[in-house]
């Protein structure tokens, strides 16, 4: 759809920078750290709490049946982009944004899972009546590991032409300490999928060609969806709060969290002699993880150390 843009001409670079800031913003002391290393597979519960209300977003707020579709969340590596500001909506994103169907998107996610770019996906419940504080809760823990520490997802804001809310590429690990965050709490905003025309909360509008995903931003008038007035300032308020909470004892996700304790043989780099090592020797060391395991006769096994030590070598 075409948004109600400000009559003030703003450079495309500035628009992109502003929209990027609308992906998510941390609340309070978020993110909170933990001492759980990223070598352990863990799970996260996901709660989406609604803030989209007539008080916060008064312009043309729907008089009946404000709701959200089901949500789809996926944990993934940096090689997968579910959606992003300025990107073109896939068929899966279009179906979520226009009709609230997650089936096609789940198919796209599972295809990426087969290629190793996605680890897990979960469904968040629909919000039948979007009152202040209404929640969508994931149906099970979302598993993450050292190679798949990011989360992306979305659900439809309804009724609407092609509007949705969610977040993309939310990191759940602390890059400095290589530990999992215990709690990540962020504000999230409304987005336009760019696939259908319309500036009201209505379905079945003409399709848009060549549209891109974009955030709603305040211009010079309060007569625009998701825009609110705060004194002399126009602003776009978040439509929800998104909470990720660490479930380190998740039964679903606690598979392959420890390497075998068996030792193995490698050829020492300098002396050329066989040396017996264990997975702690290889932990976090890319070169060591790529070395070939030898048999007792010093012959190559065809197996890299990373195959013996998947946890110690995760992400390398």
mmCIF file of C-alpha atoms in Angstrom:
data_model
loop_
_atom_site.group_PDB
_atom_site.id
_atom_site.type_symbol
_atom_site.label_atom_id
_atom_site.label_comp_id
_atom_site.label_asym_id
_atom_site.label_seq_id
_atom_site.Cartn_x
_atom_site.Cartn_y
_atom_site.Cartn_z
ATOM 1 C CA UNK A 1 0.000 0.000 0.000
ATOM 2 C CA UNK A 2 1.003 3.661 -0.244
ATOM 3 C CA UNK A 3 1.621 5.235 3.149
ATOM 4 C CA UNK A 4 0.573 8.767 4.054
ATOM 5 C CA UNK A 5 3.994 10.363 3.844
ATOM 6 C CA UNK A 6 4.958 13.798 5.068
ATOM 7 C CA UNK A 7 4.850 16.600 2.529
ATOM 8 C CA UNK A 8 8.322 17.434 3.734
ATOM 9 C CA UNK A 9 10.866 15.894 1.364
ATOM 10 C CA UNK A 10 13.232 13.633 3.283
ATOM 11 C CA UNK A 11 16.157 11.870 1.704
ATOM 12 C CA UNK A 12 15.805 8.144 1.059
ATOM 13 C CA UNK A 13 18.867 7.532 3.218
ATOM 14 C CA UNK A 14 17.243 9.192 6.226
ATOM 15 C CA UNK A 15 14.005 7.295 5.658
ATOM 16 C CA UNK A 16 15.877 3.988 5.713
ATOM 17 C CA UNK A 17 17.724 4.946 8.892
ATOM 18 C CA UNK A 18 14.485 5.909 10.638
ATOM 19 C CA UNK A 19 12.719 2.738 9.536
ATOM 20 C CA UNK A 20 15.596 0.563 10.749
ATOM 21 C CA UNK A 21 15.194 2.090 14.211
ATOM 22 C CA UNK A 22 11.602 0.830 14.204
ATOM 23 C CA UNK A 23 12.627 -2.836 14.041
ATOM 24 C CA UNK A 24 12.786 -3.121 17.829
ATOM 25 C CA UNK A 25 14.014 -1.159 20.844
ATOM 26 C CA UNK A 26 15.038 -2.571 24.209
ATOM 27 C CA UNK A 27 12.942 -1.737 27.271
ATOM 28 C CA UNK A 28 14.435 -0.958 30.686
ATOM 29 C CA UNK A 29 17.337 -3.226 31.641
ATOM 30 C CA UNK A 30 16.930 -5.422 28.565
ATOM 31 C CA UNK A 31 18.806 -7.456 27.579
ATOM 32 C CA UNK A 32 19.588 -9.256 30.839
ATOM 33 C CA UNK A 33 22.544 -11.607 30.761
ATOM 34 C CA UNK A 34 23.099 -15.104 32.085
ATOM 35 C CA UNK A 35 26.040 -17.438 32.661
ATOM 36 C CA UNK A 36 24.681 -20.076 30.264
ATOM 37 C CA UNK A 37 27.267 -20.574 27.483
ATOM 38 C CA UNK A 38 26.200 -20.654 23.852
ATOM 39 C CA UNK A 39 27.771 -24.112 23.592
ATOM 40 C CA UNK A 40 24.527 -25.299 25.206
ATOM 41 C CA UNK A 41 21.361 -25.611 23.156
ATOM 42 C CA UNK A 42 18.550 -23.811 24.972
ATOM 43 C CA UNK A 43 14.970 -22.720 24.401
ATOM 44 C CA UNK A 44 13.080 -19.448 24.699
ATOM 45 C CA UNK A 45 9.439 -18.780 25.457
ATOM 46 C CA UNK A 46 7.954 -15.923 23.426
ATOM 47 C CA UNK A 47 5.210 -13.557 24.588
ATOM 48 C CA UNK A 48 3.756 -10.776 22.430
ATOM 49 C CA UNK A 49 1.757 -8.247 24.506
ATOM 50 C CA UNK A 50 -0.547 -5.875 22.634
ATOM 51 C CA UNK A 51 -0.327 -2.064 22.878
ATOM 52 C CA UNK A 52 -2.299 -1.318 19.695
ATOM 53 C CA UNK A 53 -5.344 0.527 21.047
ATOM 54 C CA UNK A 54 -7.671 3.390 20.176
ATOM 55 C CA UNK A 55 -5.944 5.499 22.833
ATOM 56 C CA UNK A 56 -2.423 4.900 21.521
ATOM 57 C CA UNK A 57 -3.292 4.828 17.801
ATOM 58 C CA UNK A 58 -6.522 6.831 17.446
ATOM 59 C CA UNK A 59 -6.649 7.637 13.724
ATOM 60 C CA UNK A 60 -9.285 5.409 12.095
ATOM 61 C CA UNK A 61 -8.768 2.712 14.720
ATOM 62 C CA UNK A 62 -11.177 -0.104 13.755
ATOM 63 C CA UNK A 63 -14.536 0.198 15.477
ATOM 64 C CA UNK A 64 -15.036 -3.567 15.503
ATOM 65 C CA UNK A 65 -12.973 -6.753 15.594
ATOM 66 C CA UNK A 66 -9.398 -5.489 16.104
ATOM 67 C CA UNK A 67 -7.263 -8.630 16.292
ATOM 68 C CA UNK A 68 -4.044 -10.367 15.278
ATOM 69 C CA UNK A 69 -3.499 -13.530 13.291
ATOM 70 C CA UNK A 70 -1.308 -16.348 14.553
ATOM 71 C CA UNK A 71 2.407 -15.527 14.663
ATOM 72 C CA UNK A 72 5.321 -17.512 13.273
ATOM 73 C CA UNK A 73 8.755 -17.261 14.906
ATOM 74 C CA UNK A 74 11.977 -18.877 13.662
ATOM 75 C CA UNK A 75 15.519 -19.181 15.036
ATOM 76 C CA UNK A 76 18.155 -18.830 12.350
ATOM 77 C CA UNK A 77 21.699 -18.005 11.320
ATOM 78 C CA UNK A 78 22.859 -14.765 9.712
ATOM 79 C CA UNK A 79 22.439 -16.457 6.320
ATOM 80 C CA UNK A 80 18.635 -16.293 6.482
ATOM 81 C CA UNK A 81 16.483 -13.169 6.154
ATOM 82 C CA UNK A 82 12.791 -13.778 6.805
ATOM 83 C CA UNK A 83 11.948 -10.112 6.228
ATOM 84 C CA UNK A 84 13.590 -6.724 6.690
ATOM 85 C CA UNK A 85 13.122 -3.027 6.127
ATOM 86 C CA UNK A 86 13.392 -2.241 2.416
ATOM 87 C CA UNK A 87 13.109 -5.884 1.414
ATOM 88 C CA UNK A 88 10.537 -7.378 -0.928
ATOM 89 C CA UNK A 89 7.881 -9.501 0.744
ATOM 90 C CA UNK A 90 7.955 -13.196 -0.128
ATOM 91 C CA UNK A 91 4.701 -15.003 -0.810
ATOM 92 C CA UNK A 92 4.798 -16.236 2.781
ATOM 93 C CA UNK A 93 5.136 -12.714 4.203
ATOM 94 C CA UNK A 94 2.410 -11.461 1.848
ATOM 95 C CA UNK A 95 -0.010 -14.155 3.006
ATOM 96 C CA UNK A 96 0.587 -13.356 6.663
ATOM 97 C CA UNK A 97 0.214 -9.600 6.127
ATOM 98 C CA UNK A 98 -2.880 -9.769 3.886
ATOM 99 C CA UNK A 99 -4.903 -12.749 5.117
ATOM 100 C CA UNK A 100 -3.199 -13.861 8.329
ATOM 101 C CA UNK A 101 -2.158 -17.265 6.961
ATOM 102 C CA UNK A 102 1.209 -18.653 8.122
ATOM 103 C CA UNK A 103 1.185 -21.811 5.958
ATOM 104 C CA UNK A 104 3.258 -20.521 3.032
ATOM 105 C CA UNK A 105 5.741 -18.801 5.335
ATOM 106 C CA UNK A 106 6.186 -21.985 7.317
ATOM 107 C CA UNK A 107 6.961 -23.777 4.065
ATOM 108 C CA UNK A 108 9.645 -21.186 3.281
ATOM 109 C CA UNK A 109 11.100 -21.543 6.775
ATOM 110 C CA UNK A 110 11.209 -25.327 6.549
ATOM 111 C CA UNK A 111 12.987 -25.107 3.182
ATOM 112 C CA UNK A 112 15.647 -22.949 4.857
ATOM 113 C CA UNK A 113 15.790 -25.480 7.691
ATOM 114 C CA UNK A 114 16.664 -28.183 5.172
ATOM 115 C CA UNK A 115 19.580 -26.005 4.024
ATOM 116 C CA UNK A 116 20.801 -25.511 7.603
ATOM 117 C CA UNK A 117 19.939 -21.808 7.831
ATOM 118 C CA UNK A 118 17.004 -22.262 10.245
ATOM 119 C CA UNK A 119 17.067 -24.375 13.402
ATOM 120 C CA UNK A 120 13.484 -24.252 14.695
ATOM 121 C CA UNK A 121 10.110 -22.539 14.313
ATOM 122 C CA UNK A 122 7.127 -22.137 16.624
ATOM 123 C CA UNK A 123 3.622 -20.717 16.345
ATOM 124 C CA UNK A 124 2.336 -17.901 18.528
ATOM 125 C CA UNK A 125 -1.377 -17.953 19.323
ATOM 126 C CA UNK A 126 -3.701 -15.505 17.588
ATOM 127 C CA UNK A 127 -5.122 -12.594 19.568
ATOM 128 C CA UNK A 128 -8.874 -12.757 19.022
ATOM 129 C CA UNK A 129 -9.608 -9.381 20.604
ATOM 130 C CA UNK A 130 -6.768 -6.871 20.661
ATOM 131 C CA UNK A 131 -7.451 -5.158 23.977
ATOM 132 C CA UNK A 132 -4.602 -3.453 25.825
ATOM 133 C CA UNK A 133 -2.423 -6.187 27.345
ATOM 134 C CA UNK A 134 -3.832 -9.075 25.289
ATOM 135 C CA UNK A 135 -1.120 -11.665 24.646
ATOM 136 C CA UNK A 136 0.059 -14.137 22.048
ATOM 137 C CA UNK A 137 2.139 -16.949 23.564
ATOM 138 C CA UNK A 138 4.329 -19.418 21.689
ATOM 139 C CA UNK A 139 2.943 -22.956 21.663
ATOM 140 C CA UNK A 140 6.340 -24.379 22.679
ATOM 141 C CA UNK A 141 9.892 -23.246 23.356
ATOM 142 C CA UNK A 142 11.881 -21.954 20.388
ATOM 143 C CA UNK A 143 15.238 -23.757 20.238
ATOM 144 C CA UNK A 144 18.450 -21.849 19.546
ATOM 145 C CA UNK A 145 22.079 -22.904 19.284
ATOM 146 C CA UNK A 146 25.437 -21.265 18.666
ATOM 147 C CA UNK A 147 24.929 -21.353 14.901
ATOM 148 C CA UNK A 148 21.335 -20.070 15.024
ATOM 149 C CA UNK A 149 21.191 -17.285 17.657
ATOM 150 C CA UNK A 150 18.766 -14.910 15.892
ATOM 151 C CA UNK A 151 14.961 -14.776 15.910
ATOM 152 C CA UNK A 152 12.577 -13.326 13.331
ATOM 153 C CA UNK A 153 8.805 -13.485 13.123
ATOM 154 C CA UNK A 154 5.525 -11.681 12.544
ATOM 155 C CA UNK A 155 1.733 -11.747 12.677
ATOM 156 C CA UNK A 156 -0.982 -9.793 10.858
ATOM 157 C CA UNK A 157 -2.578 -6.662 12.324
ATOM 158 C CA UNK A 158 -6.241 -7.046 11.393
ATOM 159 C CA UNK A 159 -8.322 -5.808 9.802
ATOM 160 C CA UNK A 160 -5.860 -4.138 7.432
ATOM 161 C CA UNK A 161 -4.697 -4.181 3.799
ATOM 162 C CA UNK A 162 -1.250 -5.723 4.419
ATOM 163 C CA UNK A 163 -0.032 -4.564 7.808
ATOM 164 C CA UNK A 164 1.810 -6.648 10.364
ATOM 165 C CA UNK A 165 3.964 -6.494 13.450
ATOM 166 C CA UNK A 166 6.981 -8.466 14.585
ATOM 167 C CA UNK A 167 10.753 -8.181 14.529
ATOM 168 C CA UNK A 168 13.673 -9.475 12.524
ATOM 169 C CA UNK A 169 17.199 -10.604 13.418
ATOM 170 C CA UNK A 170 16.756 -10.213 17.179
ATOM 171 C CA UNK A 171 19.998 -11.509 18.786
ATOM 172 C CA UNK A 172 19.559 -13.767 21.816
ATOM 173 C CA UNK A 173 23.257 -14.134 22.646
ATOM 174 C CA UNK A 174 25.809 -11.769 24.131
ATOM 175 C CA UNK A 175 28.577 -11.531 21.529
ATOM 176 C CA UNK A 176 31.153 -10.401 24.112
ATOM 177 C CA UNK A 177 30.665 -13.191 26.646
ATOM 178 C CA UNK A 178 29.234 -15.814 24.240
ATOM 179 C CA UNK A 179 26.421 -16.533 26.681
ATOM 180 C CA UNK A 180 22.661 -16.596 26.187
ATOM 181 C CA UNK A 181 20.590 -13.652 27.347
ATOM 182 C CA UNK A 182 18.241 -14.567 30.162
ATOM 183 C CA UNK A 183 15.605 -12.039 29.162
ATOM 184 C CA UNK A 184 15.135 -9.857 26.080
ATOM 185 C CA UNK A 185 12.272 -7.348 26.264
ATOM 186 C CA UNK A 186 11.647 -5.012 23.324
ATOM 187 C CA UNK A 187 9.051 -2.691 21.832
ATOM 188 C CA UNK A 188 7.912 -3.560 18.308
ATOM 189 C CA UNK A 189 6.057 -1.529 15.700
ATOM 190 C CA UNK A 190 3.657 -1.730 12.767
ATOM 191 C CA UNK A 191 4.940 -2.505 9.275
ATOM 192 C CA UNK A 192 3.541 -2.338 5.749
ATOM 193 C CA UNK A 193 4.286 -5.370 3.548
ATOM 194 C CA UNK A 194 4.027 -3.243 0.388
ATOM 195 C CA UNK A 195 1.820 -5.786 -1.390
ATOM 196 C CA UNK A 196 -1.627 -4.148 -1.292
ATOM 197 C CA UNK A 197 -2.892 -0.581 -1.649
ATOM 198 C CA UNK A 198 -5.002 1.156 1.005
ATOM 199 C CA UNK A 199 -4.621 3.514 3.963
ATOM 200 C CA UNK A 200 -7.545 2.313 6.107
ATOM 201 C CA UNK A 201 -8.172 -0.766 8.225
ATOM 202 C CA UNK A 202 -9.838 -2.625 5.361
ATOM 203 C CA UNK A 203 -9.327 -5.849 3.407
ATOM 204 C CA UNK A 204 -9.476 -6.555 -0.332
ATOM 205 C CA UNK A 205 -7.658 -3.565 -1.802
ATOM 206 C CA UNK A 206 -5.894 -3.420 -5.201
ATOM 207 C CA UNK A 207 -2.514 -5.137 -5.323
ATOM 208 C CA UNK A 208 0.641 -3.024 -5.299
ATOM 209 C CA UNK A 209 3.395 -3.823 -7.788
ATOM 210 C CA UNK A 210 7.042 -3.416 -6.882
ATOM 211 C CA UNK A 211 6.258 -2.562 -3.269
ATOM 212 C CA UNK A 212 8.765 -2.954 -0.461
ATOM 213 C CA UNK A 213 8.429 -3.596 3.259
ATOM 214 C CA UNK A 214 8.476 -0.341 5.213
ATOM 215 C CA UNK A 215 7.762 1.029 8.676
ATOM 216 C CA UNK A 216 5.044 3.537 9.483
ATOM 217 C CA UNK A 217 6.620 6.891 10.330
ATOM 218 C CA UNK A 218 5.220 10.201 11.546
ATOM 219 C CA UNK A 219 5.071 13.031 9.028
ATOM 220 C CA UNK A 220 3.528 16.480 9.504
ATOM 221 C CA UNK A 221 -0.063 15.387 10.195
ATOM 222 C CA UNK A 222 -1.694 13.297 12.884
ATOM 223 C CA UNK A 223 -4.296 12.131 10.360
ATOM 224 C CA UNK A 224 -2.407 8.935 9.585
ATOM 225 C CA UNK A 225 -2.648 5.394 10.895
ATOM 226 C CA UNK A 226 -0.450 4.529 13.896
ATOM 227 C CA UNK A 227 0.459 8.231 14.393
ATOM 228 C CA UNK A 228 -0.236 9.901 17.756
ATOM 229 C CA UNK A 229 0.228 13.416 19.117
ATOM 230 C CA UNK A 230 2.283 14.165 22.209
ATOM 231 C CA UNK A 231 1.950 17.904 22.747
ATOM 232 C CA UNK A 232 3.485 19.506 19.668
ATOM 233 C CA UNK A 233 5.224 16.298 18.638
ATOM 234 C CA UNK A 234 3.925 13.651 16.260
ATOM 235 C CA UNK A 235 5.128 10.138 16.889
ATOM 236 C CA UNK A 236 4.492 6.500 16.086
ATOM 237 C CA UNK A 237 4.013 4.440 19.228
ATOM 238 C CA UNK A 238 4.895 0.736 19.453
ATOM 239 C CA UNK A 239 2.018 -1.661 18.884
ATOM 240 C CA UNK A 240 3.337 -4.344 21.231
ATOM 241 C CA UNK A 241 5.966 -5.527 23.677
ATOM 242 C CA UNK A 242 7.875 -8.667 22.741
ATOM 243 C CA UNK A 243 9.453 -10.818 25.461
ATOM 244 C CA UNK A 244 11.938 -13.672 25.057
ATOM 245 C CA UNK A 245 12.682 -15.623 28.252
ATOM 246 C CA UNK A 246 15.426 -18.227 28.536
ATOM 247 C CA UNK A 247 14.304 -21.797 29.236
ATOM 248 C CA UNK A 248 17.690 -23.408 29.828
ATOM 249 C CA UNK A 249 16.153 -26.716 30.978
ATOM 250 C CA UNK A 250 13.838 -27.010 27.975
ATOM 251 C CA UNK A 251 13.323 -30.718 27.305
ATOM 252 C CA UNK A 252 12.567 -30.003 23.664
ATOM 253 C CA UNK A 253 15.823 -28.151 23.043
ATOM 254 C CA UNK A 254 18.277 -29.905 25.381
ATOM 255 C CA UNK A 255 19.555 -32.364 22.761
ATOM 256 C CA UNK A 256 23.213 -32.678 21.845
ATOM 257 C CA UNK A 257 24.204 -30.174 24.526
ATOM 258 C CA UNK A 258 27.358 -32.075 25.506
ATOM 259 C CA UNK A 259 30.131 -33.561 23.400
ATOM 260 C CA UNK A 260 31.262 -37.168 23.927
ATOM 261 C CA UNK A 261 34.088 -37.585 26.440
ATOM 262 C CA UNK A 262 35.993 -40.050 24.239
ATOM 263 C CA UNK A 263 39.433 -38.945 23.112
ATOM 264 C CA UNK A 264 40.639 -39.032 19.510
ATOM 265 C CA UNK A 265 43.912 -38.891 17.602
ATOM 266 C CA UNK A 266 45.224 -36.046 15.481
ATOM 267 C CA UNK A 267 48.586 -35.342 13.872
ATOM 268 C CA UNK A 268 50.480 -32.625 15.726
ATOM 269 C CA UNK A 269 51.133 -29.693 13.437
ATOM 270 C CA UNK A 270 54.806 -29.191 14.284
ATOM 271 C CA UNK A 271 56.150 -32.627 15.193
ATOM 272 C CA UNK A 272 53.949 -34.682 12.913
ATOM 273 C CA UNK A 273 53.405 -37.156 15.744
ATOM 274 C CA UNK A 274 50.040 -38.566 16.762
ATOM 275 C CA UNK A 275 48.511 -36.867 19.775
ATOM 276 C CA UNK A 276 45.443 -37.876 21.768
ATOM 277 C CA UNK A 277 43.017 -34.995 22.346
ATOM 278 C CA UNK A 278 39.497 -34.344 23.614
ATOM 279 C CA UNK A 279 36.763 -31.862 22.719
ATOM 280 C CA UNK A 280 37.871 -29.279 25.279
ATOM 281 C CA UNK A 281 41.143 -28.999 23.359
ATOM 282 C CA UNK A 282 39.138 -28.029 20.245
ATOM 283 C CA UNK A 283 36.573 -25.736 21.888
ATOM 284 C CA UNK A 284 36.249 -22.444 20.035
ATOM 285 C CA UNK A 285 39.314 -23.116 17.851
ATOM 286 C CA UNK A 286 38.465 -23.053 14.163
ATOM 287 C CA UNK A 287 41.730 -24.607 12.919
ATOM 288 C CA UNK A 288 41.582 -27.452 15.426
ATOM 289 C CA UNK A 289 37.939 -28.172 14.622
ATOM 290 C CA UNK A 290 38.837 -28.577 10.949
ATOM 291 C CA UNK A 291 41.677 -31.036 11.535
ATOM 292 C CA UNK A 292 41.183 -34.626 10.444
ATOM 293 C CA UNK A 293 40.827 -37.373 13.049
ATOM 294 C CA UNK A 294 43.361 -40.185 12.573
ATOM 295 C CA UNK A 295 43.161 -43.893 13.350
ATOM 296 C CA UNK A 296 45.722 -45.792 15.451
ATOM 297 C CA UNK A 297 47.930 -46.292 12.388
ATOM 298 C CA UNK A 298 47.976 -42.566 11.647
ATOM 299 C CA UNK A 299 45.731 -42.917 8.617
ATOM 300 C CA UNK A 300 43.047 -40.355 7.918
ATOM 301 C CA UNK A 301 39.490 -41.217 8.919
ATOM 302 C CA UNK A 302 37.841 -38.672 6.646
ATOM 303 C CA UNK A 303 36.138 -37.153 9.706
ATOM 304 C CA UNK A 304 36.933 -33.624 10.928
ATOM 305 C CA UNK A 305 37.187 -32.919 14.652
ATOM 306 C CA UNK A 306 33.973 -30.849 14.357
ATOM 307 C CA UNK A 307 32.032 -34.039 13.632
ATOM 308 C CA UNK A 308 33.266 -35.588 16.888
ATOM 309 C CA UNK A 309 32.786 -32.328 18.830
ATOM 310 C CA UNK A 310 29.689 -30.523 17.448
ATOM 311 C CA UNK A 311 29.141 -28.471 20.611
ATOM 312 C CA UNK A 312 32.764 -27.371 21.059
ATOM 313 C CA UNK A 313 32.958 -26.459 17.364
ATOM 314 C CA UNK A 314 29.496 -24.920 16.991
ATOM 315 C CA UNK A 315 29.445 -21.831 14.793
ATOM 316 C CA UNK A 316 33.022 -22.281 13.534
#
